[in-house]
Tab-separated table of N, CA and C in Angstrom:
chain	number	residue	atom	x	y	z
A	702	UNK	N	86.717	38.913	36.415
A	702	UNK	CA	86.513	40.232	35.833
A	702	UNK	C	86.783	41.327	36.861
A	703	UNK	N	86.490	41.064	38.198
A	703	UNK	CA	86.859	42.304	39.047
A	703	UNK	C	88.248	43.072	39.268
A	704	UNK	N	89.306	41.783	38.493
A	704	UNK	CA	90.449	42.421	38.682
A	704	UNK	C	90.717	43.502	37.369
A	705	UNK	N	89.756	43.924	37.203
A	705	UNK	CA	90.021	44.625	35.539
A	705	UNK	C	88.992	45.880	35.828
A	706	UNK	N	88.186	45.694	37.016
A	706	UNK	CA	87.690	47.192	37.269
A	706	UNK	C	88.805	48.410	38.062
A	707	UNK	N	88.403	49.631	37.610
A	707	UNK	CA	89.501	50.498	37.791
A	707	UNK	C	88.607	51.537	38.586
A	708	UNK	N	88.783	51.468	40.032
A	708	UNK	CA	88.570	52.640	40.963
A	708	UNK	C	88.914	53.843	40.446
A	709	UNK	N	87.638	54.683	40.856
A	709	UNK	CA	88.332	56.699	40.115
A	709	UNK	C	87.348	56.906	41.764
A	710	UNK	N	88.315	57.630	42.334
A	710	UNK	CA	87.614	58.536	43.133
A	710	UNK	C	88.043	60.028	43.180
A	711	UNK	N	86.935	60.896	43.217
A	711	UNK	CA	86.398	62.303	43.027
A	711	UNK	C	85.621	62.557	44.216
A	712	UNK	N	85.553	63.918	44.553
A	712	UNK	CA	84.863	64.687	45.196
A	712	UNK	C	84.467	63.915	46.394
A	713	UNK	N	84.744	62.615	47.056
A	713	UNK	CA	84.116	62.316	48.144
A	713	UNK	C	83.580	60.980	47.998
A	714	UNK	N	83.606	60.482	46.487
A	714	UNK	CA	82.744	59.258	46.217
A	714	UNK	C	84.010	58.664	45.286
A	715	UNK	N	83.362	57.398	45.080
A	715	UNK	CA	84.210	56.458	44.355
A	715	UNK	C	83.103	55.968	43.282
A	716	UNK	N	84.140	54.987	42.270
A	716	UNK	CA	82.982	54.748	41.185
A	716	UNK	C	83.795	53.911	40.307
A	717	UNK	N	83.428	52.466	40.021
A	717	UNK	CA	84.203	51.305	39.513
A	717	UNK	C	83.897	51.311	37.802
A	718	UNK	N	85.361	51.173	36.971
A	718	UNK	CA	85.446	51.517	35.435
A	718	UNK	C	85.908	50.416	35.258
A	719	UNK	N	85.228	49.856	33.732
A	719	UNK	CA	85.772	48.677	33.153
A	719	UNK	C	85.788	49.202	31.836
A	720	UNK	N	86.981	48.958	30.830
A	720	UNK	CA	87.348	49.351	29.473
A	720	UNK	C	87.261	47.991	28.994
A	721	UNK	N	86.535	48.157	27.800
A	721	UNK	CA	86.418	47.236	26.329
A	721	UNK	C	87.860	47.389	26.112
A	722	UNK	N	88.777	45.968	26.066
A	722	UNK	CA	90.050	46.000	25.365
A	722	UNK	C	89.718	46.370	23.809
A	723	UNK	N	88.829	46.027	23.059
A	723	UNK	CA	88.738	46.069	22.200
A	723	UNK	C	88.638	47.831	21.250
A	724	UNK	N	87.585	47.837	21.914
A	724	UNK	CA	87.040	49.344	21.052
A	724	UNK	C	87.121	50.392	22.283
A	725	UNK	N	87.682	50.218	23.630
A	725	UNK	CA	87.738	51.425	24.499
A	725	UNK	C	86.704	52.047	25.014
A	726	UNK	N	85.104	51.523	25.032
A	726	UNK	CA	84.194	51.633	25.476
A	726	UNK	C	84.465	51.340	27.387
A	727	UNK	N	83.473	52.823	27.628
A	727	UNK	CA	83.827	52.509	29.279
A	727	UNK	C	81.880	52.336	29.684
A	728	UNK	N	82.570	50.830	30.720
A	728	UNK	CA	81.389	51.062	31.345
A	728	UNK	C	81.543	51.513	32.836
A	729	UNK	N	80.668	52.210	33.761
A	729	UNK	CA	80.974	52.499	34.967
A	729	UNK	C	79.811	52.393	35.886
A	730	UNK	N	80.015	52.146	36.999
A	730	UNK	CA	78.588	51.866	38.525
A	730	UNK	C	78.623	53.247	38.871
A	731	UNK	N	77.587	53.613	39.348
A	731	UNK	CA	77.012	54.085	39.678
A	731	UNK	C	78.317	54.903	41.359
A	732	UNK	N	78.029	56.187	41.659
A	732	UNK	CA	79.348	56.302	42.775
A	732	UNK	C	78.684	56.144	44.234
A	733	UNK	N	79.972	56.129	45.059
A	733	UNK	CA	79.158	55.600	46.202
A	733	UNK	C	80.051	56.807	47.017
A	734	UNK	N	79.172	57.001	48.137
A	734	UNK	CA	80.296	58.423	48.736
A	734	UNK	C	81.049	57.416	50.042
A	735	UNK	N	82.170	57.573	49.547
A	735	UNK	CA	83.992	57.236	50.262
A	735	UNK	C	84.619	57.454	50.147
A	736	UNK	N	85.414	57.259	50.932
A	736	UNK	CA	86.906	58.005	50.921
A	736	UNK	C	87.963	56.663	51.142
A	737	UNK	N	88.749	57.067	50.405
A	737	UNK	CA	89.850	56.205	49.848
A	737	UNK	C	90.213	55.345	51.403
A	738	UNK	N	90.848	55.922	52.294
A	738	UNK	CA	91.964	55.781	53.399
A	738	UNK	C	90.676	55.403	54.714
A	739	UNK	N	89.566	55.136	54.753
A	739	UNK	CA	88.493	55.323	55.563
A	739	UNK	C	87.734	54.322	55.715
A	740	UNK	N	87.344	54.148	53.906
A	740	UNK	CA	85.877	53.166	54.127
A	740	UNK	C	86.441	52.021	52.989
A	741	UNK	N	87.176	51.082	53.736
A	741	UNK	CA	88.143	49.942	52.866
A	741	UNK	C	86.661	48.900	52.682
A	742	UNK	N	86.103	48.872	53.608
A	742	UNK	CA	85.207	47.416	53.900
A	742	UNK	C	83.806	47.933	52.682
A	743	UNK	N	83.205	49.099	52.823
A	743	UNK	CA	82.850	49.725	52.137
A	743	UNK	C	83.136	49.423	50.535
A	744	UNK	N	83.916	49.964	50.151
A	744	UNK	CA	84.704	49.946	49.204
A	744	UNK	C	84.726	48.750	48.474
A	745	UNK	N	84.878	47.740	48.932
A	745	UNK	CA	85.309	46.410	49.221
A	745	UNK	C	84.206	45.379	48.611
A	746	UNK	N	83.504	45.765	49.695
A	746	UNK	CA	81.583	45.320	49.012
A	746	UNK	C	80.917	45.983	47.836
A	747	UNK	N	81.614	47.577	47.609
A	747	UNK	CA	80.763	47.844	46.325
A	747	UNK	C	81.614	47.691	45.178
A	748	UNK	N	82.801	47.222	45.526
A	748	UNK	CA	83.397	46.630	44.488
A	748	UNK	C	83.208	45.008	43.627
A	749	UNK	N	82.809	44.329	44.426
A	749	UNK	CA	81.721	42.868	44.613
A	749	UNK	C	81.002	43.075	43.676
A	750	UNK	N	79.959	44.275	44.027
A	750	UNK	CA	78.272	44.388	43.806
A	750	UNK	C	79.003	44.933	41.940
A	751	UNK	N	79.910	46.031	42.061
A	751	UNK	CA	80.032	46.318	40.715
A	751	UNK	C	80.243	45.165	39.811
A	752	UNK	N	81.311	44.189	40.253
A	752	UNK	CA	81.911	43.077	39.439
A	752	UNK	C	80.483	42.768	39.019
A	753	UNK	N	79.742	42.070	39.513
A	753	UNK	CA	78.476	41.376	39.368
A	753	UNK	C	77.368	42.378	37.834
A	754	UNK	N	78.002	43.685	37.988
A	754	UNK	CA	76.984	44.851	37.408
A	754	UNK	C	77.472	44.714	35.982
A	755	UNK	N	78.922	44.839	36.258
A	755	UNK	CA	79.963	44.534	35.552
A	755	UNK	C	79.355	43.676	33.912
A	756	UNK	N	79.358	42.664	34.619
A	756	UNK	CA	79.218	41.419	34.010
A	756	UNK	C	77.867	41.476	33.408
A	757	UNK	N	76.752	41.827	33.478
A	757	UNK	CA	76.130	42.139	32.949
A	757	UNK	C	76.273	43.069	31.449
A	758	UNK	N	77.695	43.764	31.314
A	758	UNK	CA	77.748	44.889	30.322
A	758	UNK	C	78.448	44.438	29.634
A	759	UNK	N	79.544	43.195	30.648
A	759	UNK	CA	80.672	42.945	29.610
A	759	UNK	C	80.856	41.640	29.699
A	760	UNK	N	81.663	41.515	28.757
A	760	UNK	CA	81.977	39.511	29.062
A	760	UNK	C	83.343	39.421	28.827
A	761	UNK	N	84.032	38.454	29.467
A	761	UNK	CA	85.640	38.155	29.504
A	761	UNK	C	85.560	37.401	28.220
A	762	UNK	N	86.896	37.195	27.299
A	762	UNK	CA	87.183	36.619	26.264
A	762	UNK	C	87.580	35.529	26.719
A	763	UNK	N	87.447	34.200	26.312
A	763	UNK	CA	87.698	32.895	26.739
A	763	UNK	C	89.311	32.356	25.987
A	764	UNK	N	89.569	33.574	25.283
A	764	UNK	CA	90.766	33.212	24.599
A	764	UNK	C	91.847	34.088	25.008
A	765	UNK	N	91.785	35.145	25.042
A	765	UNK	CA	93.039	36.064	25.749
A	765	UNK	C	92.403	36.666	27.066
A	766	UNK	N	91.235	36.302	27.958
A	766	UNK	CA	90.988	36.626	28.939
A	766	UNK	C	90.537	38.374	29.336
A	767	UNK	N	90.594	38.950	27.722
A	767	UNK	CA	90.196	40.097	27.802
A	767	UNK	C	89.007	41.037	28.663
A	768	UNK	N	88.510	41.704	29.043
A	768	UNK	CA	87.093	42.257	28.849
A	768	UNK	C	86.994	42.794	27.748
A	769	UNK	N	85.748	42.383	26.657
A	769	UNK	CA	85.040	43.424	25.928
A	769	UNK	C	83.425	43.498	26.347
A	770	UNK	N	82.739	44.577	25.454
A	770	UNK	CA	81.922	45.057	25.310
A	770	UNK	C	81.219	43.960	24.800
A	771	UNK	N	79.683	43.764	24.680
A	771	UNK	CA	78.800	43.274	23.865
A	771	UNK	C	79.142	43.349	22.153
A	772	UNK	N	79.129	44.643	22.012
A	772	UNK	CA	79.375	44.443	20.704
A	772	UNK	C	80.945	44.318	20.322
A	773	UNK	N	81.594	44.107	21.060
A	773	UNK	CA	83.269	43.078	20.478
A	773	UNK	C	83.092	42.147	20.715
A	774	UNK	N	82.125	40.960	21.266
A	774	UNK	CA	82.173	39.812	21.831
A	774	UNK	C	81.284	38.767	20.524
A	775	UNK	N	81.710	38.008	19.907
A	775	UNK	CA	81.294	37.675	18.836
A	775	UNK	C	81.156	36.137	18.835
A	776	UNK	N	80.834	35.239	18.230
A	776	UNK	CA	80.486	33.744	18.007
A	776	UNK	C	81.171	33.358	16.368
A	777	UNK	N	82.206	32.642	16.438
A	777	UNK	CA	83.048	32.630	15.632
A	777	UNK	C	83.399	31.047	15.161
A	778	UNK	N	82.565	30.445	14.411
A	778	UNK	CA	82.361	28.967	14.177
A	778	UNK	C	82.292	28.448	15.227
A	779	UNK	N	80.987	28.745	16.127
A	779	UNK	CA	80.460	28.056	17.096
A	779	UNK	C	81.497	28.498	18.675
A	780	UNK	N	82.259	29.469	18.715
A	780	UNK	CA	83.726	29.614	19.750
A	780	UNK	C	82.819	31.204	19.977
A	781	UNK	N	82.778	31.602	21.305
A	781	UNK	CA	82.480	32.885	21.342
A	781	UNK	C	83.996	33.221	21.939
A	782	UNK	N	84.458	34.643	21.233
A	782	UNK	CA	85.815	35.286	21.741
A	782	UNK	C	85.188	36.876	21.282
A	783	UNK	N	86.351	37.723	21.704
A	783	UNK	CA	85.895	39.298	21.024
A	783	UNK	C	86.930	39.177	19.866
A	784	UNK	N	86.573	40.086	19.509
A	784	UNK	CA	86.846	40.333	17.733
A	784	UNK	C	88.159	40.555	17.593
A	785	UNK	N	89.432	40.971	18.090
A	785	UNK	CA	90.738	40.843	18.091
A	785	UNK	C	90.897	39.208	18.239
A	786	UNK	N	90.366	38.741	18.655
A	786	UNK	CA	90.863	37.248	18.576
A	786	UNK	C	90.034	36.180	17.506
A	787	UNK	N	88.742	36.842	16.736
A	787	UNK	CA	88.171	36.399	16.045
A	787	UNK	C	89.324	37.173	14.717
A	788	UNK	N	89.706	38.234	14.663
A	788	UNK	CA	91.097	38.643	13.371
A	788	UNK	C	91.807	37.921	12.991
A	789	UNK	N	92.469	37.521	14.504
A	789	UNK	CA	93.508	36.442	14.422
A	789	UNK	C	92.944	34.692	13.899
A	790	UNK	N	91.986	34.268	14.720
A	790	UNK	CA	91.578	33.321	14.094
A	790	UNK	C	91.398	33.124	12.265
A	791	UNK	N	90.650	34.080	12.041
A	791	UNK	CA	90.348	34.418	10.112
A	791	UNK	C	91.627	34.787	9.779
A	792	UNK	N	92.808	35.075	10.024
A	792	UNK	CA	93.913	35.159	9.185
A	792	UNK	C	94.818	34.265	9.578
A	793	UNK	N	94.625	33.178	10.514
A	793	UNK	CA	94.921	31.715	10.451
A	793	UNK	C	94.643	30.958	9.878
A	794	UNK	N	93.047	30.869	9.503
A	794	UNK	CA	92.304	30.295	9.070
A	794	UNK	C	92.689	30.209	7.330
A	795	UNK	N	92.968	31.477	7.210
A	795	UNK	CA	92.964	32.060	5.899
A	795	UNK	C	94.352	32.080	5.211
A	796	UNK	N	95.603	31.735	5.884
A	796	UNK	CA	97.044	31.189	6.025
A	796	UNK	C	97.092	30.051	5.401
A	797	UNK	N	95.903	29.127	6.120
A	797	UNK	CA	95.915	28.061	5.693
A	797	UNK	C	95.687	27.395	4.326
């Protein structure tokens, strides 16, 4: 999941973003004051600590490897995936 957080730095601080593929929900940590070109090691570790924070808000899809949100992340005849891949499943399903 950490490769899917998205650094924004402002005013002096930094601050790690993860988007719901699904519904575009952002979650974000808390900022830490750094500077881009300076404090790599910094940076580095609170990027760690976010992944970990991360994961708490969101969960990877076991089927397209997505991040969603809690509420896109669904249990779908016993298979947890987020709901773009639970669509696809029910109109496979439903093909059939």
């Amino acid at each position: 999941m950490k490769d899917y957080l998205i650094e924004r730095y402002s005013d002096g601080q930094v601050r790690f973003c993860m988007n719901c593929m699904v519904c575009g929900n952002v979650w974000q940590s808390q900022p830490i004051t750094a500077e881009r070109n300076k404090d790599a090691a910094l940076i580095g570790q609170s990027k760690e600590r976010a992944a970990r924070q991360a994961a708490a808000h969101m969960r990877c899809c076991p089927m397209c490897g997505n991040p969603v949100c809690g509420k896109c992340y669904q249990v779908v005849q016993g298979h947890q995936m987020c709901a773009k891949c639970a669509e696809k499943l029910f109109a496979r399903l439903n093909d059939d």
